[in-house]
Coordinates of C-alpha atoms in Angstrom, one line a residue:
Chain A
M144 CA 47.7 -7.2 36.4
A145 CA 47.3 -3.2 36.1
L146 CA 45.6 -1.2 39.3
S147 CA 44.8 2.1 38.0
E148 CA 44.3 5.0 40.8
P149 CA 41.2 6.5 41.3
V150 CA 40.6 8.9 37.9
L151 CA 37.7 11.2 40.3
D152 CA 37.9 12.6 43.9
E153 CA 36.7 11.4 47.0
G154 CA 35.1 15.4 46.9
V155 CA 33.1 14.9 42.9
V156 CA 31.9 11.5 44.0
R157 CA 30.3 14.0 47.0
L158 CA 29.3 16.2 44.4
Q159 CA 27.3 13.8 42.6
G160 CA 25.6 12.6 45.4
G161 CA 25.0 9.5 43.9
R162 CA 26.2 6.4 44.5
V163 CA 29.8 6.1 44.4
D164 CA 30.5 2.6 43.4
L165 CA 28.5 4.4 40.2
V166 CA 30.7 7.0 40.0
V167 CA 34.0 4.6 39.6
V168 CA 32.3 2.2 37.0
A169 CA 31.3 6.4 35.1
E170 CA 34.9 6.6 35.2
M171 CA 36.0 3.8 33.0
V172 CA 34.6 4.2 30.0
A173 CA 35.5 6.3 27.6
P174 CA 33.6 9.5 26.8
G175 CA 31.5 9.8 24.1
S176 CA 31.0 5.8 23.9
R177 CA 28.6 3.1 23.0
V178 CA 27.1 1.9 26.0
L179 CA 24.8 -1.0 27.2
D180 CA 24.4 -1.4 30.9
V181 CA 22.1 -4.1 31.8
G182 CA 20.1 -3.8 35.1
A183 CA 20.0 -0.2 35.0
G184 CA 17.1 0.2 37.4
D185 CA 15.8 3.6 37.1
G186 CA 18.6 4.9 34.8
E187 CA 20.3 7.3 37.4
L188 CA 24.0 5.2 35.9
L189 CA 23.0 5.9 31.8
E190 CA 21.8 9.0 32.6
L191 CA 25.5 9.5 34.5
L192 CA 27.1 8.3 31.7
A193 CA 24.7 9.9 29.0
T194 CA 25.4 14.1 31.1
T195 CA 28.8 13.6 32.3
R196 CA 30.8 11.1 29.4
G197 CA 27.9 11.9 27.1
C198 CA 28.1 8.5 26.1
D199 CA 25.2 6.9 23.6
A200 CA 24.2 4.9 26.3
R201 CA 20.6 2.4 26.1
G202 CA 20.0 0.4 29.1
I203 CA 17.8 -3.2 29.6
E204 CA 16.1 -3.1 32.9
L205 CA 14.1 -6.2 34.2
S206 CA 11.3 -4.5 36.1
R207 CA 7.9 -2.3 34.9
E208 CA 8.6 0.7 37.0
G209 CA 12.5 0.8 36.6
V210 CA 11.5 1.3 33.1
N211 CA 8.8 3.3 32.8
A212 CA 10.9 5.8 35.7
G213 CA 13.4 5.3 33.1
V214 CA 12.5 5.8 30.1
A215 CA 9.4 9.2 31.2
R216 CA 13.4 10.6 31.8
G217 CA 13.8 9.9 28.4
L218 CA 16.6 7.9 28.6
A219 CA 16.5 4.7 26.5
V220 CA 15.4 1.1 28.4
V221 CA 14.2 -2.1 27.5
Q222 CA 12.6 -4.0 29.5
G223 CA 13.7 -7.3 29.2
D224 CA 15.2 -10.8 31.0
A225 CA 19.5 -10.2 31.3
D226 CA 19.1 -13.8 31.3
V227 CA 17.5 -14.2 27.8
D228 CA 17.2 -11.3 26.1
L229 CA 21.5 -10.5 26.1
A230 CA 21.3 -13.1 23.2
H231 CA 18.9 -11.1 21.0
Y232 CA 22.3 -8.0 20.5
P233 CA 24.7 -8.8 17.8
D234 CA 28.5 -9.1 17.9
D235 CA 30.3 -6.2 19.1
A236 CA 27.6 -3.7 19.0
F237 CA 28.3 -1.4 22.2
D238 CA 32.0 -0.2 23.0
Y239 CA 31.3 -1.1 26.8
V240 CA 28.7 -3.2 28.4
I241 CA 28.4 -2.8 32.5
L242 CA 27.0 -5.3 34.8
S243 CA 26.5 -3.2 38.0
Q244 CA 25.3 -4.7 41.1
T245 CA 23.2 -7.0 39.1
L246 CA 26.0 -9.8 38.5
Q247 CA 25.0 -11.7 41.8
A248 CA 20.6 -11.2 40.9
T249 CA 21.3 -13.5 37.4
R250 CA 20.7 -17.2 36.8
R251 CA 24.0 -17.8 35.1
P252 CA 25.8 -15.1 36.2
R253 CA 28.9 -16.9 32.9
W254 CA 26.1 -16.9 30.0
V255 CA 25.8 -12.8 30.5
L256 CA 29.5 -12.3 31.4
E257 CA 30.4 -14.6 28.4
Q258 CA 27.4 -12.8 26.3
M259 CA 29.0 -9.4 27.7
L260 CA 32.0 -9.8 26.2
R261 CA 30.9 -10.9 22.9
I262 CA 28.7 -7.7 22.8
G263 CA 30.9 -5.7 23.8
R264 CA 35.0 -5.5 22.8
R265 CA 34.9 -4.0 27.2
A266 CA 32.7 -5.3 30.0
V267 CA 32.2 -3.3 33.0
V268 CA 30.9 -5.3 36.1
S269 CA 30.7 -4.1 39.9
F270 CA 29.8 -6.6 42.3
P271 CA 29.2 -6.9 45.8
N272 CA 32.3 -8.8 47.1
F273 CA 31.1 -11.8 49.4
G274 CA 34.3 -12.2 51.0
H275 CA 34.2 -9.2 52.4
W276 CA 35.9 -9.8 56.5
R277 CA 32.3 -8.7 57.5
S278 CA 29.6 -11.7 56.2
R279 CA 32.7 -14.0 56.5
L280 CA 32.0 -13.3 59.5
D281 CA 28.2 -13.1 60.0
L282 CA 29.2 -16.8 58.7
M283 CA 31.8 -18.2 61.1
V284 CA 30.7 -15.9 64.3
N285 CA 26.4 -16.2 64.3
G286 CA 26.2 -19.2 62.1
R287 CA 23.7 -17.0 59.5
M288 CA 23.9 -15.9 56.5
P289 CA 25.1 -12.0 55.9
V290 CA 22.6 -8.8 56.0
T291 CA 24.8 -5.6 55.7
D292 CA 23.8 -2.0 53.7
N293 CA 25.2 -3.5 49.7
M294 CA 23.1 -6.8 50.4
P295 CA 20.2 -5.6 53.2
M296 CA 18.0 -8.1 52.2
S297 CA 17.4 -12.1 54.1
W298 CA 18.2 -15.3 52.5
Y299 CA 14.7 -15.3 51.7
E300 CA 13.4 -12.3 50.3
T301 CA 17.3 -11.4 48.5
P302 CA 17.0 -12.0 44.8
N303 CA 20.9 -12.3 45.2
I304 CA 21.3 -16.3 43.8
H305 CA 24.7 -16.8 43.2
F306 CA 27.2 -14.5 45.2
C307 CA 30.6 -14.5 44.6
T308 CA 33.9 -13.0 46.2
I309 CA 36.4 -10.8 44.4
R310 CA 38.9 -13.3 44.5
D311 CA 36.0 -15.4 42.9
F312 CA 35.1 -13.4 39.8
V313 CA 39.3 -13.0 39.2
A314 CA 38.7 -16.8 39.0
L315 CA 35.9 -16.8 36.1
A316 CA 37.4 -13.6 34.4
E317 CA 40.3 -16.2 33.9
L318 CA 37.5 -19.2 32.9
L319 CA 36.2 -16.2 29.9
D320 CA 39.9 -15.8 28.9
A321 CA 38.8 -11.8 29.7
R322 CA 41.4 -9.2 30.7
I323 CA 41.0 -7.5 33.2
E324 CA 42.3 -4.1 32.6
R325 CA 41.0 -2.3 35.9
A326 CA 39.4 -3.0 39.5
V327 CA 38.7 -1.6 42.8
A328 CA 37.5 -1.7 45.1
L329 CA 35.3 0.4 47.8
D330 CA 35.8 -0.2 51.3
S331 CA 32.5 0.1 53.6
S332 CA 32.4 3.1 53.8
G333 CA 32.6 4.1 49.9
H334 CA 35.8 4.8 49.8
R335 CA 38.4 3.7 47.8
V336 CA 41.1 0.4 49.6
R337 CA 44.2 1.5 48.6
V338 CA 46.1 0.3 45.2
N339 CA 49.6 -1.4 46.4
M340 CA 47.3 -3.7 49.2
P341 CA 47.9 -7.3 48.1
W342 CA 44.9 -9.3 45.9
W343 CA 44.3 -10.8 49.7
V344 CA 43.5 -7.8 51.5
W345 CA 41.0 -6.0 48.9
N346 CA 39.1 -9.4 48.8
L347 CA 39.3 -9.1 53.6
L348 CA 38.1 -4.7 52.5
G349 CA 36.8 -4.6 50.0
E350 CA 32.6 -4.5 50.5
Q351 CA 32.4 -3.4 47.0
A352 CA 34.2 -4.3 43.6
V353 CA 34.5 -2.9 39.5
F354 CA 36.5 -4.7 37.3
L355 CA 37.1 -3.9 34.2
L356 CA 37.4 -6.2 31.4
T357 CA 38.4 -6.6 28.3
R358 CA 37.9 -9.6 26.3
K359 CA 41.2 -10.5 24.4
G360 CA 42.1 -11.1 20.7
Chain B
M84 CA -16.1 25.5 10.2
T85 CA -17.9 25.5 14.9
S86 CA -22.2 25.8 12.0
F87 CA -20.9 23.5 10.3
V88 CA -20.0 21.2 14.1
Q89 CA -22.9 22.5 14.9
Q90 CA -24.9 21.2 12.8
D91 CA -23.9 18.0 12.4
V92 CA -24.5 16.8 16.3
A93 CA -28.2 18.3 15.9
L94 CA -28.0 15.4 13.2
Q95 CA -27.1 12.6 16.0
D96 CA -30.7 12.4 17.0
S97 CA -31.6 10.9 13.6
A98 CA -29.8 7.7 12.7
G99 CA -29.9 7.7 9.3
A100 CA -29.2 11.7 9.5
S101 CA -26.0 10.4 10.6
V102 CA -25.6 8.0 8.2
L103 CA -26.2 10.8 5.8
Q104 CA -24.1 12.8 7.3
A105 CA -20.9 10.5 7.2
R106 CA -21.4 9.2 3.3
R107 CA -21.2 13.3 3.5
E108 CA -17.9 13.5 4.7
A109 CA -16.5 10.4 2.1
D110 CA -16.2 12.7 -0.6
D111 CA -16.0 16.2 1.4
P112 CA -15.2 15.5 5.3
H113 CA -15.2 18.9 7.3
S114 CA -11.1 19.2 7.9
P115 CA -9.0 20.4 5.5
V116 CA -8.4 18.1 2.3
A117 CA -4.9 17.9 0.7
R118 CA -5.8 16.5 -4.2
F119 CA -3.8 15.1 -5.6
G120 CA -5.0 14.6 -9.4
A121 CA -4.2 12.7 -12.4
R122 CA -0.3 13.6 -13.1
N123 CA 0.1 12.5 -9.5
P124 CA -1.2 9.2 -9.3
L125 CA -0.3 6.6 -5.7
K126 CA 1.4 3.4 -6.9
L127 CA 0.4 0.4 -4.8
D128 CA 1.2 -2.8 -3.8
A129 CA -1.5 -4.1 -6.1
G130 CA 0.6 -3.3 -8.8
V131 CA -2.0 -0.4 -9.9
E132 CA -2.0 3.3 -10.0
L133 CA -4.4 4.7 -7.5
S134 CA -4.9 8.8 -9.3
H135 CA -7.3 11.5 -8.9
L136 CA -6.4 10.8 -4.0
Q137 CA -7.7 13.0 -2.4
I138 CA -6.3 12.7 1.6
A139 CA -8.4 14.1 4.6
Y140 CA -6.4 15.4 7.5
Q141 CA -6.4 17.7 10.9
T142 CA -3.8 20.0 12.1
Y143 CA -3.2 20.8 15.3
G144 CA -0.6 23.5 16.6
E145 CA 1.5 25.7 14.5
P146 CA 5.0 24.6 12.4
N147 CA 7.9 26.6 13.1
A148 CA 10.3 28.3 10.4
A149 CA 13.0 25.7 10.0
R150 CA 9.8 22.9 9.8
S151 CA 11.2 20.9 12.6
N152 CA 8.7 20.4 14.9
A153 CA 6.1 18.4 12.9
I154 CA 4.7 15.0 14.7
L155 CA 2.9 12.6 12.3
V156 CA 0.0 10.7 14.2
C157 CA -1.4 7.8 13.1
H158 CA -5.2 6.1 13.9
A159 CA -6.0 3.3 14.2
L160 CA -8.6 1.0 12.3
T161 CA -12.4 3.4 13.1
G162 CA -10.3 6.2 14.2
D163 CA -9.7 9.3 11.8
Q164 CA -7.8 12.5 11.4
H165 CA -9.7 14.2 14.5
A166 CA -7.3 13.3 16.5
A167 CA -7.7 16.2 18.7
S168 CA -11.0 17.4 18.2
L169 CA -14.5 17.0 17.7
N170 CA -15.9 14.3 15.2
P171 CA -18.5 15.9 12.8
V172 CA -19.7 12.8 13.1
T173 CA -20.7 11.9 15.8
G174 CA -20.1 15.2 17.2
K175 CA -17.7 13.2 20.5
P176 CA -13.6 14.5 21.3
G177 CA -11.2 13.9 19.2
W178 CA -9.7 9.7 19.5
W179 CA -5.8 10.7 20.7
E180 CA -7.5 13.8 23.9
T181 CA -6.1 11.7 26.1
L182 CA -2.3 12.6 24.9
V183 CA -2.8 15.5 22.0
G184 CA -3.4 19.1 22.8
P185 CA -2.3 21.7 24.0
G186 CA -0.4 21.4 27.7
K187 CA -0.5 17.4 27.3
P188 CA 2.6 15.3 25.9
I189 CA 2.2 15.2 22.4
D190 CA 1.8 19.6 23.4
T191 CA 0.1 21.4 20.4
E192 CA 1.4 23.9 21.5
R193 CA 4.9 22.9 20.9
F194 CA 4.5 20.7 18.0
Y195 CA 3.0 20.7 14.5
V196 CA 0.5 18.2 14.7
I197 CA -0.7 16.1 11.8
C198 CA -3.3 13.4 11.6
A199 CA -4.9 12.0 8.2
N200 CA -7.6 9.9 7.5
V201 CA -6.0 6.5 6.0
L202 CA -6.3 5.4 2.6
G203 CA -9.2 3.2 2.4
G204 CA -11.3 5.3 5.6
C205 CA -14.1 6.5 4.1
M206 CA -13.8 10.9 6.1
G207 CA -12.7 11.9 3.6
T208 CA -9.0 10.3 2.1
T209 CA -9.9 7.9 -1.0
G210 CA -11.6 4.5 -0.5
P211 CA -14.3 2.9 -1.4
A212 CA -17.2 5.2 -0.1
S213 CA -15.4 7.8 -2.3
T214 CA -16.8 8.8 -5.1
N215 CA -14.8 7.6 -8.6
P216 CA -14.0 11.0 -10.2
L217 CA -14.0 8.1 -13.3
T218 CA -17.5 7.3 -13.3
G219 CA -19.1 9.4 -10.8
Q220 CA -20.0 6.6 -9.2
P221 CA -19.3 5.5 -5.4
Y222 CA -15.8 3.1 -5.6
G223 CA -17.0 0.1 -4.0
L224 CA -15.1 -2.6 -4.7
D225 CA -13.7 -1.2 -7.7
M226 CA -11.3 0.3 -5.3
P227 CA -8.6 -1.6 -5.3
V228 CA -6.9 -3.4 -1.9
V229 CA -4.7 -0.6 -0.5
T230 CA -1.6 -1.9 2.6
I231 CA 0.3 -0.5 5.7
R232 CA 2.9 0.3 3.1
D233 CA 0.2 2.1 0.5
M234 CA -1.7 3.7 3.8
V235 CA 2.3 5.2 4.7
N236 CA 3.1 6.5 0.6
A237 CA 0.1 8.1 0.9
Q238 CA 0.9 9.8 4.4
A239 CA 4.4 11.1 2.4
M240 CA 2.7 12.5 -0.5
L241 CA 0.6 14.5 2.6
L242 CA 3.6 16.1 4.3
D243 CA 5.3 16.4 0.6
H244 CA 2.2 18.6 0.2
L245 CA 2.2 20.2 3.6
G246 CA 5.9 20.9 3.2
I247 CA 7.6 18.8 5.7
D248 CA 10.8 17.0 5.3
K249 CA 11.4 15.3 8.5
L250 CA 8.9 14.3 11.4
L251 CA 10.0 14.9 14.6
C252 CA 8.0 12.0 15.6
V253 CA 5.7 9.4 13.9
A254 CA 2.9 7.6 16.9
G255 CA 0.0 5.6 16.8
G256 CA -1.6 2.5 18.4
S257 CA -3.3 0.0 17.3
M258 CA -3.2 -0.1 12.7
G259 CA -1.6 3.3 13.8
G260 CA 1.0 1.7 15.5
M261 CA 1.8 -0.3 12.0
Q262 CA 1.9 2.2 10.0
V263 CA 4.6 4.1 13.0
L264 CA 6.1 0.7 12.5
Q265 CA 6.4 0.8 8.2
W266 CA 6.8 5.0 8.2
A267 CA 10.7 4.2 10.4
A268 CA 11.2 1.2 7.6
S269 CA 10.2 2.7 4.4
Y270 CA 11.6 6.3 5.7
P271 CA 13.7 6.9 7.9
E272 CA 15.5 9.4 7.4
R273 CA 12.2 11.0 7.3
V274 CA 11.8 10.0 11.6
F275 CA 14.2 10.9 14.0
S276 CA 11.9 9.3 16.6
A277 CA 9.2 6.6 16.5
L278 CA 6.4 5.9 18.9
P279 CA 4.5 2.3 17.9
I280 CA 2.3 1.2 20.8
A281 CA 0.2 -2.1 21.9
T282 CA 0.9 -2.6 17.9
G283 CA 3.0 -5.5 16.4
A284 CA 5.1 -6.4 12.7
R285 CA 3.0 -8.4 11.9
H286 CA -0.9 -9.6 11.9
S287 CA -1.3 -12.4 14.1
A288 CA -3.0 -15.2 12.3
Q289 CA -6.1 -14.7 15.9
N290 CA -6.3 -11.4 14.7
I291 CA -6.6 -12.3 10.9
A292 CA -9.4 -14.6 11.6
F293 CA -11.4 -12.5 13.8
H294 CA -11.4 -10.0 11.1
E295 CA -12.3 -12.8 9.2
V296 CA -15.7 -13.0 11.2
G297 CA -16.0 -9.6 10.6
R298 CA -15.8 -9.2 6.8
Q299 CA -18.1 -12.1 6.6
A300 CA -20.9 -11.0 8.5
V301 CA -20.7 -7.8 6.6
M302 CA -20.9 -8.8 2.9
A303 CA -23.5 -11.9 4.7
D304 CA -25.7 -9.1 4.4
P305 CA -28.6 -9.0 2.1
D306 CA -28.4 -5.3 2.1
W307 CA -24.5 -5.4 1.8
R308 CA -26.3 -6.4 -2.5
G309 CA -21.7 -7.4 -3.4
G310 CA -20.5 -4.2 -1.9
R311 CA -22.7 -1.6 -4.1
Y312 CA -24.8 -1.0 -1.3
L313 CA -24.3 2.4 -2.1
A314 CA -25.3 2.7 -5.5
E315 CA -28.3 0.9 -4.6
G316 CA -29.4 3.2 -1.5
V317 CA -29.3 0.4 1.3
T318 CA -26.3 0.1 3.9
P319 CA -25.3 -3.9 5.3
H320 CA -25.9 -2.1 8.8
R321 CA -26.5 -5.4 10.4
G322 CA -23.8 -7.0 9.1
L323 CA -21.5 -3.8 10.3
A324 CA -23.1 -3.8 14.2
V325 CA -22.0 -8.0 14.2
A326 CA -18.6 -7.2 12.7
R327 CA -17.8 -4.2 15.1
M328 CA -19.3 -6.6 18.5
A329 CA -17.1 -9.4 17.7
A330 CA -14.2 -6.8 17.0
H331 CA -15.8 -5.1 19.9
I332 CA -14.9 -8.2 22.5
T333 CA -10.9 -8.7 21.9
Y334 CA -11.0 -4.9 21.9
M335 CA -11.5 -4.9 25.4
S336 CA -9.9 -8.0 28.2
D337 CA -12.0 -10.7 30.3
Q338 CA -11.4 -8.2 33.5
S339 CA -12.6 -4.6 32.1
L340 CA -15.8 -6.5 30.8
H341 CA -16.0 -7.6 34.1
N342 CA -15.7 -5.0 36.3
K343 CA -17.8 -2.8 34.0
F344 CA -20.7 -5.0 33.4
G345 CA -20.1 -8.5 35.5
R346 CA -22.9 -10.7 34.8
R347 CA -25.9 -7.9 35.3
L348 CA -29.3 -7.4 33.6
Q349 CA -29.9 -4.8 31.8
N350 CA -32.9 -3.0 33.1
R351 CA -34.5 -6.3 35.0
D352 CA -35.3 -8.2 38.1
M353 CA -35.0 -11.3 36.5
P354 CA -34.1 -13.1 33.3
T355 CA -36.5 -13.3 30.8
F356 CA -35.9 -16.5 29.3
G357 CA -35.8 -15.4 25.6
F358 CA -32.9 -13.9 23.5
D359 CA -33.8 -10.1 24.3
A360 CA -30.4 -7.6 25.0
D361 CA -30.9 -9.5 29.5
F362 CA -27.4 -9.1 30.4
Q363 CA -26.3 -5.2 30.4
V364 CA -23.0 -6.3 27.8
E365 CA -24.8 -7.8 25.6
S366 CA -26.6 -3.9 25.6
Y367 CA -23.7 -2.0 25.9
L368 CA -22.2 -4.2 22.5
R369 CA -25.3 -3.8 20.9
H370 CA -25.0 -0.1 21.2
Q371 CA -21.2 -0.1 19.8
G372 CA -22.2 -1.8 17.3
E373 CA -25.4 0.6 16.7
S374 CA -23.2 4.1 17.2
F375 CA -20.6 2.1 14.7
V376 CA -22.7 1.9 12.1
Q377 CA -24.0 5.7 11.9
R378 CA -20.4 6.6 11.9
F379 CA -18.2 3.9 8.8
D380 CA -19.6 2.6 5.8
P381 CA -18.8 -1.2 5.7
N382 CA -16.5 -2.0 2.7
S383 CA -14.0 0.6 4.1
Y384 CA -14.5 -2.1 7.7
L385 CA -14.3 -4.9 4.8
Y386 CA -10.4 -2.5 2.9
V387 CA -8.6 -2.0 5.5
T388 CA -9.1 -5.0 8.1
R389 CA -7.8 -7.0 4.9
A390 CA -4.4 -3.8 5.1
M391 CA -3.4 -4.9 8.3
D392 CA -3.7 -8.8 7.5
Y393 CA -1.7 -8.3 4.9
F394 CA 0.9 -6.6 6.8
D395 CA 4.2 -8.6 7.5
L396 CA 7.3 -6.5 8.0
A397 CA 9.5 -9.5 8.9
A398 CA 8.4 -10.9 5.1
D399 CA 9.0 -7.4 3.4
H400 CA 12.5 -7.5 3.9
G401 CA 13.4 -11.6 3.1
G402 CA 11.6 -12.3 6.5
V403 CA 14.1 -10.1 8.6
L404 CA 12.1 -8.5 10.9
A405 CA 15.7 -7.1 11.3
N406 CA 16.4 -5.6 8.0
A407 CA 13.5 -4.2 8.5
F408 CA 15.7 -1.4 10.7
R409 CA 18.8 -2.1 9.6
G410 CA 21.5 1.0 10.3
S411 CA 18.1 3.2 11.0
K412 CA 19.1 6.5 13.5
T413 CA 16.3 6.6 14.1
R414 CA 14.6 6.2 18.1
F415 CA 12.2 4.0 18.5
C416 CA 9.9 3.8 22.5
V417 CA 7.9 0.2 21.3
V418 CA 4.9 0.4 24.3
S419 CA 2.5 -2.6 25.0
F420 CA 0.0 -3.6 27.8
T421 CA -0.2 -6.3 30.0
S422 CA -4.2 -7.2 29.2
D423 CA -4.0 -6.9 26.0
W424 CA -4.7 -9.7 24.1
L425 CA -4.9 -8.5 19.9
F426 CA -1.8 -7.3 20.3
P427 CA 0.0 -9.2 23.4
T428 CA 3.7 -8.3 24.9
E429 CA 5.0 -10.9 23.1
D430 CA 4.4 -8.9 19.3
S431 CA 6.2 -5.7 21.6
R432 CA 9.4 -7.7 22.4
A433 CA 9.4 -9.4 18.9
I434 CA 10.0 -6.0 17.5
V435 CA 12.1 -4.8 20.5
H436 CA 14.2 -8.5 19.6
A437 CA 14.4 -7.1 15.8
L438 CA 15.3 -3.4 17.0
N439 CA 18.4 -5.0 19.4
A440 CA 19.7 -6.6 16.1
S441 CA 19.2 -4.1 13.7
G442 CA 21.6 -1.6 16.5
A443 CA 18.4 0.9 16.8
N444 CA 17.9 2.7 20.0
V445 CA 15.1 1.9 21.1
S446 CA 13.3 1.5 24.6
F447 CA 10.6 -0.8 25.3
T448 CA 7.7 -0.2 27.9
E449 CA 4.7 -3.1 29.2
I450 CA 2.2 -0.5 30.9
D451 CA 0.1 -2.0 33.9
S452 CA -3.7 -2.2 32.9
D453 CA -6.1 -3.9 33.3
K454 CA -8.3 -2.5 30.2
G455 CA -6.6 -4.6 27.3
H456 CA -6.2 -3.0 23.8
D457 CA -8.5 -0.4 24.6
A458 CA -6.0 0.8 26.5
F459 CA -3.6 3.3 24.6
L460 CA -6.9 4.8 24.2
L461 CA -7.6 5.9 27.3
H462 CA -6.4 7.6 30.6
E463 CA -3.4 6.1 31.2
P464 CA -0.6 7.7 33.9
E465 CA 1.7 6.5 32.7
L466 CA 2.2 5.5 28.8
T467 CA 1.3 10.5 29.6
A468 CA 4.6 9.9 31.5
I469 CA 6.2 8.1 29.5
T470 CA 4.9 10.0 26.2
R471 CA 6.2 13.5 27.4
G472 CA 9.0 12.0 29.0
F473 CA 10.1 10.2 25.5
L474 CA 9.1 13.3 23.0
D475 CA 11.2 16.0 25.0
S476 CA 13.8 14.2 25.6
A477 CA 13.7 13.5 21.6
A478 CA 12.3 17.4 20.5
R479 CA 16.2 18.4 22.9
A480 CA 17.9 15.8 21.1
F481 CA 16.4 16.8 17.4
G482 CA 17.3 20.8 18.7
L483 CA 14.0 21.8 19.5
P484 CA 14.5 24.3 23.3
A485 CA 13.1 22.9 26.1
A486 CA 9.7 22.3 26.5
R487 CA 8.3 25.7 29.3
Q488 CA 8.1 24.3 32.6
A489 CA 4.8 24.5 33.8

């Protein structure tokens, strides 16, 4: 498995002023690509992709407020539900389909990933890693569902219904016959976990993970 | 121009004078007119040619040197070309002054805005109330039935006449939105961006049913006289008023009617136990019906509602709506309103799914509003923000200079 060096340095990341994981996602996307961002929020990533990578970037977002904010900013965002609407996109419609911090909120994560790899040849997925040592500690020591900066809501009000760990995600990618081209884990302060660490360290130290998958064949 | 308008406002005092004024507008409108003689006929979907076509239109703002800043605004069923100018019959402001004007989202200081009265209308574009130059009599039912595509083809003739090759945007709500979709399907290379609001790619059975009620009301009026009322000097005003009352209910939501009127009584404390307009909502509908009669031609109502009923963009493309937009480079922004039950959000979603399937660049937003279908004509801050953002971004991509910062 090829693990990649960070392309942008931390200084650039800071300058962007946005979420570090979005910058990590953006640098995995080749300039000038056609991109669909699933769960686009208010369009922060779309704008980043359009302005810094020259992408033809479109979004789909569940919340009306997010969509309206994005469209008012001149971005192409469609109000819709990823769990249903991805079925309406044709095969190979995009170069990349991105799912940023949304996988855990979908009802059918496996179906969504399959659709992403059908609509685009490549998929970029970022998600909070439930295998992070603090999550494990919360469960083990306190017997409570973890609440962290990346997962700030209590279990009874969070939209997140399908948490997974980095290892779980790798297993799902294998199940879907997708190739992991690149993977980046970010620790709790947003720094990349060193690339020469074994998987179990990543799974312990990574609070967020970003994967670039390619459809095989 | 100003003196005409003042004169017309004065005419409002008498409903009869207003009807006369409206009839004059059908042939000789208070707006520029493009005339296409016998050698330049419009081929209609009905299989006949319409010669001596006349199109009445308004423009706002100025074209730039490259003539690349034009926006075509398409009006709804009973609208007209006066999108942002005083209506010569009613004396009221334009129907889309919420969005069109200096500094507004459809900014007349940046864009050259064109709005034409639709084919089959009664404000100066050829329709059943127009005089047929071959007979010297009003067309009446001799006017061939027209479709949304015919309306769009007529607008394309107008654009050729105005020297506009490509539109920055085509925008409109309801029937205007149908024209926007038809424009994008018929002339994709002439439409850089499209803003269809509160509309659908086809008229639903329920919508056709409501229109049929309206048409039957007009035709059941003894003064309709088989459509020859203009020649016989009468007007089926009662039938048209009932048609408008029924239609008006579909433009509002239950919530907006309730907010506006509830069950409040009109000018009385007790019901009369009769059939006067006891309730405020009755009196409001009667007023809507009566004022509509003063400005709209009953036969035109038949024709334009029919055009909407026949609209089915998918049927024109082998039953697959996505085929209507295949390969389209147009940027779309589809907008619906939560309380619109005439063109519910599902209709917009069907358009969006088709656009996605055809790979088009599309935005879609549903605006939370309790004002029903009419919301697209009313002050809705989210619609304002979305229209401004979408047009700014389209203008940028089209190579126009950025908007001046306020």
